[in-house]
Short mmCIF file of C-alpha atoms and ligand atoms in Angstrom, two decimals:
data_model
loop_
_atom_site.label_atom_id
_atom_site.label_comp_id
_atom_site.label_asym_id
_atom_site.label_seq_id
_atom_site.Cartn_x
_atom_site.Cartn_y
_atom_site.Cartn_z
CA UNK A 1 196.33 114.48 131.07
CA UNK A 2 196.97 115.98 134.37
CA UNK A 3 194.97 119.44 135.43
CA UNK A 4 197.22 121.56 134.70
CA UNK A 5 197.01 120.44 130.90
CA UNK A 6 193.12 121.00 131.30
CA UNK A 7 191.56 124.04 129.95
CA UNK A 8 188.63 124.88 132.96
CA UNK A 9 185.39 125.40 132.07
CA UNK A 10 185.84 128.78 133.15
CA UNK A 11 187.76 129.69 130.35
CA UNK A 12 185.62 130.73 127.58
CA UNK A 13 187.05 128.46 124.68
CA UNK A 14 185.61 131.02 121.87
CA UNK A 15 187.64 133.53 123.49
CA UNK A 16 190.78 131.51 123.69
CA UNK A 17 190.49 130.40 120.11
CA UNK A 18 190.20 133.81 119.04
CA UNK A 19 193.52 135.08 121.22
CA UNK A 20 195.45 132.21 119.28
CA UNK A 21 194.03 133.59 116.16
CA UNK A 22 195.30 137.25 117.34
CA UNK A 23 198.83 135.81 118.43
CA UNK A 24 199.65 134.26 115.21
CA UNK A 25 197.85 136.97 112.45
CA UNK A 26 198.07 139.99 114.23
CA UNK A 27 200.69 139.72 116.70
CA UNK A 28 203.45 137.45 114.34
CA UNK A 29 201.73 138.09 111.02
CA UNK A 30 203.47 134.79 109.88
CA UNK A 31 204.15 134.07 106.31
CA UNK A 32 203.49 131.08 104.78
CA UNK A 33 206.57 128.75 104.59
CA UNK A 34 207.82 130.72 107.64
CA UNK A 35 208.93 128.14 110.21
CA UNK A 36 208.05 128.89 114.13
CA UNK A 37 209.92 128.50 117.41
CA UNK A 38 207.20 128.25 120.13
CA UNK A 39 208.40 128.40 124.31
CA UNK A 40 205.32 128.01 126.93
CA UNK A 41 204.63 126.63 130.18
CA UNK A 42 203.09 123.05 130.30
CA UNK A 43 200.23 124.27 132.03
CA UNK A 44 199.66 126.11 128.73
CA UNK A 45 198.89 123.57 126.62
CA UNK A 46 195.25 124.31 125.46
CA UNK A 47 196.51 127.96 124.18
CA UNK A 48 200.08 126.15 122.50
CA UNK A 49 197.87 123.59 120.61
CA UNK A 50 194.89 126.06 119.39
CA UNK A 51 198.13 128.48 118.43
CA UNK A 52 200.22 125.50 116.27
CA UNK A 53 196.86 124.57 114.65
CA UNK A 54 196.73 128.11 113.68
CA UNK A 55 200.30 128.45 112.70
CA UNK A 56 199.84 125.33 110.35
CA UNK A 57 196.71 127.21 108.87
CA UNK A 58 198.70 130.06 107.99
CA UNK A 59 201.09 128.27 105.99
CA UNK A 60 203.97 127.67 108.34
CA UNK A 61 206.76 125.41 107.42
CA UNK A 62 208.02 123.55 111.13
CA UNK A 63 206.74 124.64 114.57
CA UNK A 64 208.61 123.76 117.32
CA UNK A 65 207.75 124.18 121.08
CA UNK A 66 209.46 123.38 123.69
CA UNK A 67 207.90 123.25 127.18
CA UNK A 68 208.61 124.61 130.90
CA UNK A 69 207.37 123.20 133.69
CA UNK A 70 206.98 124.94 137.26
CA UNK A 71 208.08 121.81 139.09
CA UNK A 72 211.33 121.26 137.28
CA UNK A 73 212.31 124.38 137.74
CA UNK A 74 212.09 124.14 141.62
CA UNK A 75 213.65 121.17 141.31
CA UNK A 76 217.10 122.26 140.14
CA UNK A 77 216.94 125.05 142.82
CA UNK A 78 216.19 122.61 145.39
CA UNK A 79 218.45 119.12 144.18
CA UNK A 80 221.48 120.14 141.59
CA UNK A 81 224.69 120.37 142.49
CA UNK A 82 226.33 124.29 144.01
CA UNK A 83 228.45 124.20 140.90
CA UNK A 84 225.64 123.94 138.40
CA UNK A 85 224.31 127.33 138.91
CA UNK A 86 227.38 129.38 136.98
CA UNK A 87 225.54 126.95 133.89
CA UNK A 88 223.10 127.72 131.42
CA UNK A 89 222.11 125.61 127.90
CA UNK A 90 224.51 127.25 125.70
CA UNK A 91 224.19 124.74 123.01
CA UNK A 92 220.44 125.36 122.77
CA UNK A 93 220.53 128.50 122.61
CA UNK A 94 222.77 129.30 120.19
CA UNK A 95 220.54 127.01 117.73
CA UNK A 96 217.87 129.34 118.35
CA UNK A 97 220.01 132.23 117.35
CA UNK A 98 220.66 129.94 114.26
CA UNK A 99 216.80 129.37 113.48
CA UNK A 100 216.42 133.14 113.69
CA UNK A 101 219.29 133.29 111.30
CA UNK A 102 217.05 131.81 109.23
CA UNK A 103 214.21 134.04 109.49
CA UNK A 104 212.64 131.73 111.89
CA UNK A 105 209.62 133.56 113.80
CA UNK A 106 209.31 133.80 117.23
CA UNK A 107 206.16 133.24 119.95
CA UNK A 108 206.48 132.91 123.46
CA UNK A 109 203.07 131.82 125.76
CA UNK A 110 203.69 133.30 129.73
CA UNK A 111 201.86 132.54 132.56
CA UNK A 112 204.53 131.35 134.91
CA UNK A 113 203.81 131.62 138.70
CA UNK A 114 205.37 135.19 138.58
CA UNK A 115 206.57 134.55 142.59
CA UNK A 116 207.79 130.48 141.64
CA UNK A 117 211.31 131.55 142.77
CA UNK A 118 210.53 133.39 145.82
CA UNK A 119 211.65 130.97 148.24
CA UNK A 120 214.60 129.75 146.51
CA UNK A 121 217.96 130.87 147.31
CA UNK A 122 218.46 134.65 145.78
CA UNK A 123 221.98 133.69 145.32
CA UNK A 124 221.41 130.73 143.13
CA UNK A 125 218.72 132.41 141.73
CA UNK A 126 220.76 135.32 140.63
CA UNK A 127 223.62 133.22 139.51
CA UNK A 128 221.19 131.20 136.97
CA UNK A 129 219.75 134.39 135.28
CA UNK A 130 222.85 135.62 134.59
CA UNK A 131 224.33 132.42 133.13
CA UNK A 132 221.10 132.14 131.13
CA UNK A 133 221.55 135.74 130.15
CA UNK A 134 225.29 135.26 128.75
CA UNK A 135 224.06 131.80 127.05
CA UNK A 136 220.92 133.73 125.65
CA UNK A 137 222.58 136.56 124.11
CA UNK A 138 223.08 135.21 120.84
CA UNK A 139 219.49 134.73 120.16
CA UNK A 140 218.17 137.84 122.39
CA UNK A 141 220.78 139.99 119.92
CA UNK A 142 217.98 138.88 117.34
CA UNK A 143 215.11 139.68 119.31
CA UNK A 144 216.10 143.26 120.66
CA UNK A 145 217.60 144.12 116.59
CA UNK A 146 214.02 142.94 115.46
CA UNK A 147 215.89 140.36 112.96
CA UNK A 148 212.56 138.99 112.93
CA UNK A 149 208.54 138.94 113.90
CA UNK A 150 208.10 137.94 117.32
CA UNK A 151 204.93 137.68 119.50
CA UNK A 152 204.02 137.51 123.29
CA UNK A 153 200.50 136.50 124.60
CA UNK A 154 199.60 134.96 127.50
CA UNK A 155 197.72 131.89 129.17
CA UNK A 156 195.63 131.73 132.27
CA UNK A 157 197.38 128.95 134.08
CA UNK A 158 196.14 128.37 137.88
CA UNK A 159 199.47 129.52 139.47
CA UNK A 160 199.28 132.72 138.11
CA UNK A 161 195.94 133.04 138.32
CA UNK A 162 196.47 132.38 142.21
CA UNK A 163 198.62 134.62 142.74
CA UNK A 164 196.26 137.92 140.81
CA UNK A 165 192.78 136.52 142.89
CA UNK A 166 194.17 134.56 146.07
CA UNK A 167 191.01 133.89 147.67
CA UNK A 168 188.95 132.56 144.90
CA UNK A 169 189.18 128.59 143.79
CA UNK A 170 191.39 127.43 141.38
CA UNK A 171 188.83 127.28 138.68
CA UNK A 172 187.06 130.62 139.36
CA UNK A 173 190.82 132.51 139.33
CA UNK A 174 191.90 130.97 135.92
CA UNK A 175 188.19 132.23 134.85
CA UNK A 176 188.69 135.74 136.00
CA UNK A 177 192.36 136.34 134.66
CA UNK A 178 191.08 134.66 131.44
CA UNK A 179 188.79 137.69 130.86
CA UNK A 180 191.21 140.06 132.31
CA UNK A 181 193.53 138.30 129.51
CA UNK A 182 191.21 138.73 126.91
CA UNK A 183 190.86 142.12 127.67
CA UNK A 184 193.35 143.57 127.45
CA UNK A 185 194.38 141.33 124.43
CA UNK A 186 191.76 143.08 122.64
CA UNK A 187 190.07 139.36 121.67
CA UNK A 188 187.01 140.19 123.59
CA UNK A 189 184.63 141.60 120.55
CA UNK A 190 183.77 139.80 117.87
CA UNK A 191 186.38 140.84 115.48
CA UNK A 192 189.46 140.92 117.16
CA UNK A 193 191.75 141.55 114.08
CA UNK A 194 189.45 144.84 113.28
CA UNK A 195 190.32 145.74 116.61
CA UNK A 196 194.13 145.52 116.48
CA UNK A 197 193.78 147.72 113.24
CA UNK A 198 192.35 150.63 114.90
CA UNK A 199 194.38 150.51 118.30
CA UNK A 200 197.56 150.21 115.60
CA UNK A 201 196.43 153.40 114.11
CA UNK A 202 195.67 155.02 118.04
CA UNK A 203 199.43 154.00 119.07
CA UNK A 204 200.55 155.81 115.37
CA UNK A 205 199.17 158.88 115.94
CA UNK A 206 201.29 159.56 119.42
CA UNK A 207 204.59 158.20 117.89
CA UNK A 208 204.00 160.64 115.08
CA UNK A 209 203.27 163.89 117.39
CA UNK A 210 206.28 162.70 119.61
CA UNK A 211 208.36 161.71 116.23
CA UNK A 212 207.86 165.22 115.28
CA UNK A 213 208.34 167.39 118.15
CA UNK A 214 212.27 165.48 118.36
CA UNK A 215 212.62 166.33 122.07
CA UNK A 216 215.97 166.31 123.51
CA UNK A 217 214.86 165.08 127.45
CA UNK A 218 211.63 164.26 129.28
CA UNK A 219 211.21 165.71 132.94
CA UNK A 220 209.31 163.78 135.09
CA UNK A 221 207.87 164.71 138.14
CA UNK A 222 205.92 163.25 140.91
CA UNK A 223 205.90 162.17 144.82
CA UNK A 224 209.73 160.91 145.40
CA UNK A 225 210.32 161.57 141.27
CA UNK A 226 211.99 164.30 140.01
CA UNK A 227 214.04 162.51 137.13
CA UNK A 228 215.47 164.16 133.67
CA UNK A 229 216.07 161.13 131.32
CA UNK A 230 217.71 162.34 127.89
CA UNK A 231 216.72 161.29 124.75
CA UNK A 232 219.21 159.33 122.44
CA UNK A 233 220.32 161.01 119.30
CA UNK A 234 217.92 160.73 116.79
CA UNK A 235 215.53 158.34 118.84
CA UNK A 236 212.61 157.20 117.04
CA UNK A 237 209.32 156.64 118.99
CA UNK A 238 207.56 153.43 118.08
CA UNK A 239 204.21 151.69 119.61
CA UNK A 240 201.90 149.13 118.29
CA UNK A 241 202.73 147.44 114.86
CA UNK A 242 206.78 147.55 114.17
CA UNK A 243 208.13 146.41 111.22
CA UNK A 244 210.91 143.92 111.73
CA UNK A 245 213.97 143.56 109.27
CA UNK A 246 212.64 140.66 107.55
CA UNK A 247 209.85 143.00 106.68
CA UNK A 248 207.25 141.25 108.15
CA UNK A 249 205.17 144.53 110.09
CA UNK A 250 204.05 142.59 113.36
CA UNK A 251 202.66 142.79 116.79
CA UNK A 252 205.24 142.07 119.24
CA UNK A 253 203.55 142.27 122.77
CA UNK A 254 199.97 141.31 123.11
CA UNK A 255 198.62 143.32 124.87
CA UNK A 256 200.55 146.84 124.38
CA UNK A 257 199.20 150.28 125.07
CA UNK A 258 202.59 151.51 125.40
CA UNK A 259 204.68 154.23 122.92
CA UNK A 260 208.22 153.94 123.28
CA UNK A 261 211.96 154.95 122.34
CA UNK A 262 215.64 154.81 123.65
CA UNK A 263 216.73 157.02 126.05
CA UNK A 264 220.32 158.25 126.06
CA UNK A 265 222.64 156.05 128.51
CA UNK A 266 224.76 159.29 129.30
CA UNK A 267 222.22 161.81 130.17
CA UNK A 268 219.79 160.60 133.04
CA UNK A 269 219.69 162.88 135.72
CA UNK A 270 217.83 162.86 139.27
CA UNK A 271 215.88 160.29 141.54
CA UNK A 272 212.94 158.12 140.61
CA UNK A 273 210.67 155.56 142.30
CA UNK A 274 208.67 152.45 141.21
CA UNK A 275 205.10 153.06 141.42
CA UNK A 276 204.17 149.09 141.21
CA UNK A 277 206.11 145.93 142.44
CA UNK A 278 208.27 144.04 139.61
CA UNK A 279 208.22 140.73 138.42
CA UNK A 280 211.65 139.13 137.91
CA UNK A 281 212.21 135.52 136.82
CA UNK A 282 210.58 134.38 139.98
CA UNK A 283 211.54 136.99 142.23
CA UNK A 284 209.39 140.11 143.64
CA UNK A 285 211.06 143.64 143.89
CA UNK A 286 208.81 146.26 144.94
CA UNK A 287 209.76 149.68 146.65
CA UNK A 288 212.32 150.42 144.21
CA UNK A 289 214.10 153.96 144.79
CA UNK A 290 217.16 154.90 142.52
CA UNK A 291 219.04 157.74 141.81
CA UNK A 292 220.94 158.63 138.57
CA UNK A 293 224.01 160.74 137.62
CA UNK A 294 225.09 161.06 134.23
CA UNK A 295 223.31 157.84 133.42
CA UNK A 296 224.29 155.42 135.77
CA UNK A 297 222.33 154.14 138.53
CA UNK A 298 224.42 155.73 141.67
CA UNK A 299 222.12 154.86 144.79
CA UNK A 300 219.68 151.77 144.71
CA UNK A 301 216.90 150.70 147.49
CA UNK A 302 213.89 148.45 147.22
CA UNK A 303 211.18 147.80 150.27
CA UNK A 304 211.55 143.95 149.33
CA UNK A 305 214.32 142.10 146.13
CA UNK A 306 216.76 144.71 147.07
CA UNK A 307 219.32 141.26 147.11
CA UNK A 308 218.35 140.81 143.55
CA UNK A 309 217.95 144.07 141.98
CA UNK A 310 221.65 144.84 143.44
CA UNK A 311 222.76 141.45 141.96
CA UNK A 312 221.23 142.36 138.59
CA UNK A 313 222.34 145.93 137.98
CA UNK A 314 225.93 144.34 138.67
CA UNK A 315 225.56 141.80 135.59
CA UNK A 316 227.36 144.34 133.65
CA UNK A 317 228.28 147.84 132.46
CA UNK A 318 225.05 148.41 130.90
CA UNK A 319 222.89 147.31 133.51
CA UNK A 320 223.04 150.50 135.59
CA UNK A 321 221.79 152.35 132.61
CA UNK A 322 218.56 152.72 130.90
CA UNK A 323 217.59 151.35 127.35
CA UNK A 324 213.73 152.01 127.33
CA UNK A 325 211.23 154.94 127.60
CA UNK A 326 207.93 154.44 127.64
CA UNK A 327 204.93 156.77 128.16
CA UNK A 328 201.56 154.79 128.96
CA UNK A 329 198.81 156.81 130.06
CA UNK A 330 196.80 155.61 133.77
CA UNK A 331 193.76 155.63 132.07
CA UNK A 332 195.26 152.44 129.52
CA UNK A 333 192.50 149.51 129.89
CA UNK A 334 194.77 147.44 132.09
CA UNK A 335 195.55 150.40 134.65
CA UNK A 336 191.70 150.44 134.75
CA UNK A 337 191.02 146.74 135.45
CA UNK A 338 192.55 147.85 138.75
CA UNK A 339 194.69 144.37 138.97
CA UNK A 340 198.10 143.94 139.35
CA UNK A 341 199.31 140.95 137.12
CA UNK A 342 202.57 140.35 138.16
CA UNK A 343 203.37 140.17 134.86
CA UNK A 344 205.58 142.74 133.05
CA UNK A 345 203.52 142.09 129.81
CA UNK A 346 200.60 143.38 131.67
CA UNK A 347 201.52 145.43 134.25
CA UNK A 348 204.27 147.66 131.58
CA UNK A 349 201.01 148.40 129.86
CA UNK A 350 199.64 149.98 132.93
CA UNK A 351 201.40 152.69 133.45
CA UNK A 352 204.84 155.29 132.33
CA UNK A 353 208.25 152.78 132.59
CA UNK A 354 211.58 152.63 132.16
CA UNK A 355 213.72 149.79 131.83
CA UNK A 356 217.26 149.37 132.97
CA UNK A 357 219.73 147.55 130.21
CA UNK A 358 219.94 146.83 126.52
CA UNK A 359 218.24 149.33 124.04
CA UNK A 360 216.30 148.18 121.52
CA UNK A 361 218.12 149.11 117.80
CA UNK A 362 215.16 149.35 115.82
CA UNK A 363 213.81 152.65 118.46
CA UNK A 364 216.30 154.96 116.25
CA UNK A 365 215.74 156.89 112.84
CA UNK A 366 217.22 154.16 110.11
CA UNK A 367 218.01 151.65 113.57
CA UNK A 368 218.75 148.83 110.92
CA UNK A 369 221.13 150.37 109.19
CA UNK A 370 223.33 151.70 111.99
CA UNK A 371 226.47 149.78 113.51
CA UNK A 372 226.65 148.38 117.03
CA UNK A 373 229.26 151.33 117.68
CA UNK A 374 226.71 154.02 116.18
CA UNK A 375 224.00 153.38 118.42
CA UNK A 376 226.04 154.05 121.24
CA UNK A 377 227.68 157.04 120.11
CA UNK A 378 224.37 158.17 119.55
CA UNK A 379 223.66 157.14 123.24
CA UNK A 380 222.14 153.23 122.83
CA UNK A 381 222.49 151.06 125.82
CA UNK A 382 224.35 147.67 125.46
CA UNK A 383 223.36 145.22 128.49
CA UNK A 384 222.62 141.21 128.52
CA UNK A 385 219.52 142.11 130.51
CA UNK A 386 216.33 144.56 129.64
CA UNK A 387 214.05 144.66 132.62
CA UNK A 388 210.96 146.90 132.83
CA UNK A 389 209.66 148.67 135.85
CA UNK A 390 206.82 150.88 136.56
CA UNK A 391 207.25 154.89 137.39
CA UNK A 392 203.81 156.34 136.42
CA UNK A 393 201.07 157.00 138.07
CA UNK A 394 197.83 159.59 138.16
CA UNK A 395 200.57 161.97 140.38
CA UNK A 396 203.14 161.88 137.16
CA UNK A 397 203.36 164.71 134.93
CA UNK A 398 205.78 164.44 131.96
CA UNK A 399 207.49 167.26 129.71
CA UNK A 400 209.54 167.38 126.70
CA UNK A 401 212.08 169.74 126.22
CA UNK A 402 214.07 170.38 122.93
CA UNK A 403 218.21 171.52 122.75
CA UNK A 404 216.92 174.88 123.69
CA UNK A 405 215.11 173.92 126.65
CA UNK A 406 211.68 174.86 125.50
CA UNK A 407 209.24 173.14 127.15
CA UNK A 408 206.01 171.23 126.16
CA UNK A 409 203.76 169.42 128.07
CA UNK A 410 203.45 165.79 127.16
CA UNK A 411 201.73 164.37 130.71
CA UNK A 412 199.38 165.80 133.07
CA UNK A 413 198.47 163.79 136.28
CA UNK A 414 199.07 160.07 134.41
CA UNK A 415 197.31 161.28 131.29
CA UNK A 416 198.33 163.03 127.49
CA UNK A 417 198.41 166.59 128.04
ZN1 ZN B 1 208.12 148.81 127.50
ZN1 ZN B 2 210.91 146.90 127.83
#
């Protein structure tokens, strides 16, 4: 075994156990029988193996992982050949979209070096995501439609942890975003499934006040913000536990304090900035300043990535437009650990976002019954990329206004009015 296969010390193992517990019975909920497709990092390992041993526990039929590993990926962007780069495993993919095809759940372990890429050619860089975006799509049309239950969580590994606590040692930075991890994972108490129950029942309570007020916009407002974003036609808010079309109710992203919905790709209105850098595949955009009209991105800036965030909201028609809302108030546990992860798993859960790109089917009223051509009459983006970035802050407030244009408050200064 090499190190990065070695779980330090400084991890607390009960901890760990219990957050591979959490993945697969609260965040995938999977059914006996159910077979499981499993991506994570090499340096991962200790949370993969605890997390298959669970899977197996539960019942599942056939887990299989496949690995990533930080130095392979450098290696293509520093040794293949020009003409590779336009290239992504089709072939692979599309047996994924098979498995899910055949109700075939879904986990993914993160913990990447969130800046791997950042020396690498942006060109190349930006040519390989959107190759692996086209190849992807068959499968991602499975994840985004919520075919089936899927599950984020998150691993400590050193490179990460670097990156979040650059002047500690290896050992005492894995330790630190461990607990951070386990946190915000809600796997810090002693029953960690209890916990998930209640927080469920937290996140139902503002989809159901939001469900029922039905607004047709949300104003936002704050320094370099003024930004009307429109709400799809008959939206439906969701947060926490979703049920997926297999009917398996699951946990998608652990952790999640977000409530979300689709916004309507036509009507976004005004200027907005990023309030915390992004994360994207190895690349770091920060400073981000856009401007919409009638939906489309019109006027784009960042401080730093302004090469790649140009590249990506070129990759198609949709990805000038938004397909996510989501409302997050500043006080959420991980805006209050004060750290910035790097991570859009994390750092989404820290505060109000929006992403740019697909819209996610399942965020309208009866979203599995309706068409591909329904859910964007009714105003449903259709993009090969969904990207998340952060526009709240304690300086945000938020209102909803129905067809009339009465207003309600929804956020005052980062928090629920
Ligand atoms: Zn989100
Ligand atoms: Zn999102």
């Amino acid at each position: 075994m090499t190190t990065h296969q070695r779980n330090f010390p400084s991890i607390d193992p009960t901890k760990l156990e219990r957050l591979a517990e959490t993945a697969v019975r609260v965040g995938l909920r999977l059914q006996p029988g159910q077979d499981l497709f499993l991506t994570a990092p090499v340096a991962a390992l200790p949370l993969a193996r605890l997390i298959v041993e669970q899977a197996y526990k539960a019942g599942a039929g056939l887990v299989t992982p496949i690995f990533s590993d930080e130095e392979i990926a450098l290696s293509r962007f520093r040794f293949a050949p020009e003409a590779s780069f336009d290239r992504a495993p089709g072939w692979l993919y599309e047996g994924v979209a098979r498995a899910f095809a055949a109700n075939t759940a879904r986990l993914a372990i993160v913990g990447e070096d969130p800046m791997l890429l950042a020396e690498a050619d942006p060109a190349k860089v930006a040519r390989a995501n959107k190759a692996n975006s086209i190849a992807y799509q068959p499968a991602l049309e499975k994840i985004a439609g919520f075919d089936i239950n899927w599950n984020i969580v998150a691993y400590p590994t050193v490179s990460w942890a670097k990156r979040v606590f650059p002047g500690d040692e290896d050992e005492v930075a894995a330790g630190k975003l461990a607990e951070a991890i386990f946190a915000a994972s809600r796997v810090d108490g002693d029953d960690p499934v209890a916990a998930w129950t209640a927080h469920n029942s937290a996140l139902g309570r503002r989809t159901e006040w939001l469900n029922s007020k039905k607004f047709h916009a949300l104003h936002y407002s704050g320094p370099g913000t003024d930004l009307t974003i429109g709400l799809a036609d008959g939206h439906d808010w969701q947060g926490g536990a979703a049920t997926a079309k297999n009917g398996i109710t699951c946990n998608p992203n652990i952790p999640t304090e977000e409530v979300f919905t689709t916004p309507h790709a036509r009507r976004v209105d005004g200027h907005v900035v990023s309030t915390k850098p992004l994360s994207y595949q190895g690349t770091l955009i920060d400073g981000i300043a856009v401007r919409f009209e009638a939906g489309r991105i019109v006027e784009a800036t960042a401080a730093r990535g302004e090469d790649v965030l140009r590249k990506v909201l070129d990759s198609d028609e949709g990805a000038a437009r938004l397909g996510e809302v989501a409302l997050v108030p500043h006080s959420s546990p991980i805006s209050k650990s004060g750290l910035m992860f790097f991570n859009t798993l994390f750092d989404e859960n820290a505060a109000c976002h929006i992403a740019i790109g697909q819209c996610y089917a399942k965020c309208f009223v009866d979203g599995d019954k309706l068409t591909p051509e329904e859910i964007a009459a009714r105003g449903g983006n259709k993009s090969m990329i969904h990207i998340d970035w952060m526009i709240g802050s304690d300086r945000i407030d938020i209102d909803g206004f129905d067809a009339n244009g009465a207003r309600t408050p929804v956020f005052r200064k980062g928090e629920w009015a």
